[in-house]
Coordinates of C-alpha atoms in Angstrom, one line a residue:
M1440 CA 4.3 20.4 13.6
I1441 CA 7.5 21.8 12.1
M1442 CA 10.3 22.8 14.5
A1443 CA 13.6 24.4 13.7
N1444 CA 16.4 22.0 14.7
S1445 CA 19.1 19.8 13.3
R1446 CA 16.9 16.8 12.6
P1447 CA 15.7 16.3 9.0
L1448 CA 12.1 17.2 8.3
V1449 CA 9.8 14.2 7.8
S1450 CA 6.6 14.6 5.8
L1451 CA 3.8 12.2 7.1
I1452 CA 1.4 11.6 4.2
T1453 CA -1.9 9.8 4.5
V1454 CA -5.0 9.4 2.3
N1455 CA -8.6 9.8 3.4
Y1456 CA -11.7 8.5 1.6
N1457 CA -15.0 9.1 3.3
N1458 CA -13.5 8.2 6.7
A1459 CA -12.6 11.4 8.5
K1460 CA -13.3 9.9 11.9
V1461 CA -10.7 7.2 11.4
T1462 CA -8.2 9.7 9.9
G1463 CA -8.8 11.9 12.9
E1464 CA -7.9 9.1 15.3
L1465 CA -4.6 8.8 13.4
L1466 CA -4.0 12.6 13.8
V1467 CA -4.6 12.4 17.5
S1468 CA -2.0 9.7 17.8
L1469 CA 0.5 12.0 16.1
R1470 CA 0.4 14.4 19.1
Q1471 CA 2.6 12.0 21.1
L1472 CA 5.4 11.6 18.6
D1473 CA 8.9 12.1 20.0
Y1474 CA 10.5 13.1 16.8
P1475 CA 10.8 17.0 16.7
A1476 CA 10.5 17.8 13.0
F1477 CA 7.6 16.7 11.0
E1478 CA 4.7 17.9 8.9
I1479 CA 1.3 16.2 8.3
I1480 CA -0.4 16.0 4.9
V1481 CA -3.8 14.5 4.4
V1482 CA -4.9 13.9 0.8
D1483 CA -8.6 13.5 0.5
N1484 CA -9.6 11.3 -2.4
A1485 CA -12.8 13.0 -3.5
S1486 CA -14.9 12.2 -0.4
A1487 CA -18.5 13.1 -0.2
E1488 CA -17.6 15.9 2.3
D1489 CA -14.4 17.9 2.7
P1490 CA -12.8 16.5 5.9
G1491 CA -10.5 19.6 6.4
P1492 CA -12.6 21.5 8.9
Y1493 CA -13.1 18.5 11.1
L1494 CA -9.4 17.4 10.9
R1495 CA -8.2 20.9 11.8
T1496 CA -10.2 20.8 15.0
L1497 CA -8.1 17.8 16.0
Y1498 CA -4.8 18.9 14.6
P1499 CA -4.7 22.6 13.6
D1500 CA -1.4 22.3 11.7
V1501 CA -2.5 19.6 9.3
K1502 CA -2.3 20.3 5.6
V1503 CA -5.4 19.0 3.8
I1504 CA -5.3 18.6 0.0
V1505 CA -8.7 17.8 -1.6
S1506 CA -8.6 15.9 -4.9
E1507 CA -11.4 16.3 -7.4
K1508 CA -11.0 12.6 -8.3
N1509 CA -10.5 9.4 -6.5
L1510 CA -6.9 8.7 -7.4
G1511 CA -6.5 5.5 -5.5
F1512 CA -3.7 4.6 -3.1
A1513 CA -0.8 5.4 -5.4
G1514 CA -2.3 8.5 -6.9
G1515 CA -3.4 9.9 -3.6
N1516 CA 0.1 9.5 -2.1
N1517 CA 1.7 10.8 -5.2
L1518 CA -0.4 14.0 -4.8
G1519 CA 0.9 14.2 -1.3
I1520 CA 4.5 14.1 -2.6
D1521 CA 3.8 17.2 -4.6
A1522 CA 3.0 19.1 -1.4
A1523 CA 5.7 17.6 0.8
K1524 CA 8.7 19.6 2.1
G1525 CA 10.4 16.8 4.0
E1526 CA 13.8 15.3 3.3
Y1527 CA 12.1 12.0 4.3
L1528 CA 8.5 10.9 3.4
F1529 CA 6.5 8.6 5.7
F1530 CA 3.4 7.2 3.9
V1531 CA 1.0 5.8 6.4
N1532 CA -2.5 4.3 6.2
N1533 CA -5.2 6.4 7.9
D1534 CA -6.5 3.3 9.7
T1535 CA -3.4 3.2 11.8
E1536 CA -2.2 4.7 15.1
L1537 CA 1.5 5.5 15.7
T1538 CA 3.7 5.0 18.7
P1539 CA 5.8 7.8 20.1
S1540 CA 9.2 6.6 18.9
I1541 CA 8.2 5.3 15.4
L1542 CA 9.9 8.1 13.4
D1543 CA 13.1 7.9 15.5
G1544 CA 13.5 4.2 14.8
L1545 CA 12.9 4.5 11.1
M1546 CA 15.3 7.4 10.8
E1547 CA 17.9 5.2 12.5
I1548 CA 17.7 2.8 9.6
F1549 CA 18.8 5.4 7.1
E1550 CA 21.5 6.6 9.4
T1551 CA 22.8 3.1 9.9
Y1552 CA 22.5 1.6 6.4
P1553 CA 23.7 3.7 3.5
D1554 CA 22.0 1.3 1.0
A1555 CA 18.5 1.8 2.6
G1556 CA 16.0 3.0 0.1
M1557 CA 12.8 2.2 2.0
A1558 CA 11.9 1.1 5.5
S1559 CA 8.8 -0.1 7.3
P1560 CA 8.1 -0.5 11.1
K1561 CA 6.8 -3.6 12.8
F1562 CA 3.0 -3.9 12.6
H1563 CA 0.6 -5.1 15.3
F1564 CA -3.1 -5.7 14.8
Y1565 CA -4.9 -2.9 16.6
Y1566 CA -7.8 -5.0 17.7
H1567 CA -5.6 -7.9 18.8
P1568 CA -2.9 -6.4 21.1
G1569 CA 0.4 -8.2 21.0
I1570 CA -0.2 -10.0 17.7
I1571 CA 2.1 -9.3 14.8
E1572 CA 0.8 -8.4 11.4
Y1573 CA 4.1 -7.6 9.7
A1574 CA 7.7 -8.2 10.6
G1575 CA 9.0 -8.1 7.0
Y1576 CA 7.9 -9.8 3.8
N1577 CA 8.9 -13.1 2.3
P1578 CA 9.8 -13.3 -1.4
I1579 CA 7.2 -13.6 -4.1
D1580 CA 6.0 -17.1 -4.8
I1581 CA 6.6 -17.4 -8.5
F1582 CA 3.8 -20.0 -8.8
K1583 CA 1.1 -17.9 -7.1
G1584 CA 2.4 -14.4 -7.6
R1585 CA 1.9 -13.7 -3.9
T1586 CA 4.0 -13.0 -0.9
T1587 CA 3.4 -13.5 2.8
M1588 CA 4.2 -11.4 5.8
V1589 CA 6.9 -12.6 8.2
G1590 CA 5.4 -13.3 11.7
N1591 CA 1.8 -12.8 10.6
K1592 CA -0.7 -13.7 13.4
E1593 CA 2.1 -14.7 15.7
K1594 CA 2.3 -13.5 19.3
D1595 CA 5.1 -11.0 19.6
E1596 CA 7.6 -12.5 22.0
G1597 CA 10.6 -10.6 20.5
Q1598 CA 11.3 -13.3 17.9
Y1599 CA 11.5 -10.6 15.2
D1600 CA 13.3 -7.9 17.0
R1601 CA 16.4 -7.6 14.8
A1602 CA 16.4 -4.9 12.1
G1603 CA 17.5 -6.0 8.7
A1604 CA 16.8 -6.2 5.0
T1605 CA 13.5 -7.6 3.8
H1606 CA 11.8 -8.1 0.4
F1607 CA 9.1 -5.4 0.5
V1608 CA 7.8 -2.5 2.5
H1609 CA 4.3 -2.6 4.1
G1610 CA 2.1 -0.1 2.2
G1611 CA 0.4 0.8 5.5
G1612 CA 3.6 2.5 6.8
M1613 CA 6.7 3.1 4.6
M1614 CA 9.4 5.7 4.9
V1615 CA 11.3 6.7 1.8
P1616 CA 13.9 9.5 1.4
A1617 CA 12.8 12.2 -1.0
S1618 CA 16.1 11.6 -2.9
V1619 CA 15.2 8.0 -3.5
V1620 CA 11.7 9.0 -4.9
R1621 CA 13.4 11.4 -7.3
K1622 CA 15.8 8.6 -8.5
A1623 CA 13.4 5.6 -8.6
G1624 CA 10.2 7.4 -9.5
R1625 CA 6.8 7.5 -7.8
M1626 CA 4.3 4.7 -7.4
A1627 CA 2.6 3.4 -10.5
E1628 CA -0.9 4.8 -10.4
H1629 CA -2.5 2.3 -12.7
F1630 CA -2.5 -0.3 -10.0
F1631 CA -5.0 1.9 -8.2
L1632 CA -5.5 -0.6 -5.3
Y1633 CA -3.3 -3.4 -4.0
Y1634 CA 0.2 -4.5 -5.1
E1635 CA 1.4 -0.9 -5.7
E1636 CA 3.8 -0.9 -2.7
L1637 CA 5.2 -4.2 -3.8
D1638 CA 5.8 -2.8 -7.3
W1639 CA 7.3 0.3 -5.9
S1640 CA 9.7 -1.8 -3.7
E1641 CA 10.9 -3.4 -6.9
Q1642 CA 11.4 -0.1 -8.6
V1643 CA 13.5 1.1 -5.7
K1644 CA 15.6 -2.1 -5.6
R1645 CA 16.3 -1.8 -9.3
Q1646 CA 18.1 1.4 -8.4
G1647 CA 20.5 -0.5 -6.1
Y1648 CA 18.8 0.1 -2.8
K1649 CA 17.5 -2.3 -0.2
I1650 CA 14.3 -2.5 1.8
Y1651 CA 14.6 -2.6 5.6
Y1652 CA 12.4 -3.7 8.5
Q1653 CA 12.7 -1.8 11.8
P1654 CA 11.3 -3.6 14.9
K1655 CA 12.2 -0.6 17.1
S1656 CA 9.3 1.2 15.4
L1657 CA 5.8 0.0 16.1
I1658 CA 2.5 0.8 14.4
Y1659 CA -1.0 -0.4 15.1
H1660 CA -3.2 -1.3 12.1
K1661 CA -7.0 -1.4 12.1
E1662 CA -6.8 -3.2 8.7
S1663 CA -9.2 -3.1 5.8
M1664 CA -11.8 -0.8 7.3
S1665 CA -12.9 0.8 4.0
V1666 CA -12.7 -2.0 1.4
G1667 CA -13.7 -4.8 3.7
K1668 CA -12.6 -8.4 4.0
K1669 CA -14.7 -9.7 1.1
S1670 CA -15.5 -7.2 -1.6
L1671 CA -15.8 -7.1 -5.3
L1672 CA -13.1 -4.5 -5.4
K1673 CA -10.7 -6.8 -3.6
T1674 CA -11.5 -9.7 -5.9
Y1675 CA -11.1 -7.6 -9.0
Y1676 CA -7.9 -5.7 -8.1
L1677 CA -6.1 -8.6 -6.4
C1678 CA -6.6 -10.7 -9.5
R1679 CA -5.8 -7.9 -11.9
N1680 CA -2.8 -6.6 -10.1
R1681 CA -1.2 -9.9 -9.1
I1682 CA -0.8 -10.6 -12.9
L1683 CA 0.3 -7.0 -13.6
F1684 CA 2.9 -7.1 -10.9
M1685 CA 4.4 -10.3 -12.3
R1686 CA 4.4 -8.9 -15.8
R1687 CA 6.3 -5.9 -14.6
N1688 CA 8.8 -7.5 -12.2
V1689 CA 9.9 -11.0 -13.0
G1690 CA 11.9 -12.5 -15.8
M1691 CA 10.6 -14.6 -18.7
G1692 CA 11.3 -17.9 -17.0
P1693 CA 9.5 -17.2 -13.7
F1694 CA 6.7 -15.5 -15.6
F1695 CA 6.2 -18.6 -17.7
V1696 CA 5.9 -20.7 -14.6
F1697 CA 3.4 -18.3 -13.1
V1698 CA 1.3 -18.4 -16.3
V1699 CA 1.2 -22.1 -16.4
Y1700 CA 0.2 -22.3 -12.7
L1701 CA -2.4 -19.6 -13.3
L1702 CA -4.0 -21.5 -16.2
V1703 CA -3.8 -25.0 -14.7
F1704 CA -4.6 -24.3 -11.0
T1705 CA -5.5 -20.7 -10.1
I1706 CA -8.2 -20.0 -12.7
P1707 CA -10.0 -23.3 -12.4
K1708 CA -9.9 -23.4 -8.6
N1709 CA -11.1 -19.8 -8.1
S1710 CA -13.8 -20.1 -10.7
A1711 CA -15.1 -23.3 -9.1
V1712 CA -15.0 -21.8 -5.6
F1713 CA -17.1 -18.8 -6.6
L1714 CA -19.6 -21.0 -8.5
I1715 CA -20.0 -23.4 -5.6
R1716 CA -20.6 -20.5 -3.2
G1717 CA -23.0 -18.9 -5.6
E1718 CA -20.8 -15.8 -5.8
T1719 CA -21.4 -15.0 -9.4
D1720 CA -20.5 -11.3 -8.9
H1721 CA -17.1 -12.3 -7.6
L1722 CA -16.7 -14.7 -10.4
R1723 CA -17.3 -11.9 -12.9
A1724 CA -14.9 -9.5 -11.0
F1725 CA -12.2 -12.2 -11.1
W1726 CA -12.6 -12.7 -14.8
R1727 CA -12.6 -9.0 -15.4
G1728 CA -9.3 -8.8 -13.7
L1729 CA -7.9 -11.5 -15.9
F1730 CA -9.1 -10.0 -19.2
W1731 CA -7.9 -6.5 -18.2
N1732 CA -4.3 -7.8 -18.5
L1733 CA -5.1 -9.1 -22.1
G1734 CA -6.2 -5.6 -23.1
H1735 CA -3.5 -3.5 -21.4
N1736 CA 0.3 -3.3 -21.5
R1737 CA 2.5 -3.2 -18.3
D1738 CA 2.1 0.5 -18.0
G1739 CA -1.7 0.3 -18.0
Q1740 CA -2.2 1.6 -21.5
P1741 CA -4.9 -0.1 -23.7
V1742 CA -3.5 -2.4 -26.3
F1743 CA -6.4 -2.2 -28.7
S1744 CA -8.4 1.0 -28.0
R1745 CA -8.8 3.7 -25.4
N1746 CA -12.5 3.1 -24.8
R1747 CA -12.0 0.0 -22.6
D1748 CA -9.4 1.7 -20.4
S1749 CA -11.5 4.8 -20.0
R1750 CA -14.5 2.7 -19.0
D1751 CA -12.4 0.7 -16.5
S1752 CA -11.0 3.8 -15.0
H1753 CA -14.4 5.5 -14.8
D1754 CA -16.0 2.4 -13.1
S1755 CA -13.1 2.2 -10.6
R1756 CA -13.6 5.8 -9.5
N1757 CA -17.3 5.5 -9.1
Q1758 CA -17.5 2.3 -7.0
H1759 CA -15.7 3.6 -3.9
K1760 CA -12.4 1.9 -4.7
N1761 CA -9.9 3.3 -2.2
Q1762 CA -8.4 1.9 0.9
A1763 CA -8.8 3.8 4.2
I1764 CA -5.2 4.7 4.3

């Protein structure tokens, strides 16, 4: 839908990977949006079948872009940026459903706070009504290289109903002005899966912007429908990208603390857990994630040769490694 009026155009961008039915459910939820000026862009990440014909039966105005390669979360969304006409971009997981006033609330953030560079809505778990998934992010733990979501798994009783600055956006729903993207740059595609939105948040903050949370806007998240709760992809990329994120975004002092904790606690503990459980495939995936960082710089380029990076990229794209976003 694109309507001529005084409101800025918002481009809603989502990525599909072999999950047209779930993406279709998202499109159906968009029919009820109150905001009068938006366009919808679906980037298909090399699914087995083109989802375009099916999605257009549900939402005729949808723009479907079919990629020849699985570009991952960041690459798929970056491809959507190329086709976007909006003054504001709203990146949303395909395994979500939106509420009618979500865009109005997010736009209010940018109208109210001149320093806003990114904004995310409140998240509820779709299959657990009234339970919060996200009400902002806490800072990164320099020991573990991880962050936690504010309010996660709490019953929503209005305790997080004040808008304000937070540390990171939620990758499942994040609005960014096109002007900020032009200034801060796009998402780093070599993350491929996990941590890319946290890294992008840091890129944006380095340009002098803040990240905001908007409780007036609500989104329902079906969470991890493609990758699954326990997968080799998750083990590999969470290990690999946690280290990569810290390499790219913290100073030498915090990074030294992180590395010491990694060597003394994280690696021995995770290795022992995988061995005790007999999960040798996960153990190998975990160690592959560790060694990737020894062979690549912070921009994902191989330190010693191109062969290893090419093999890693090839393996990633042939093992169904994209979120259902």
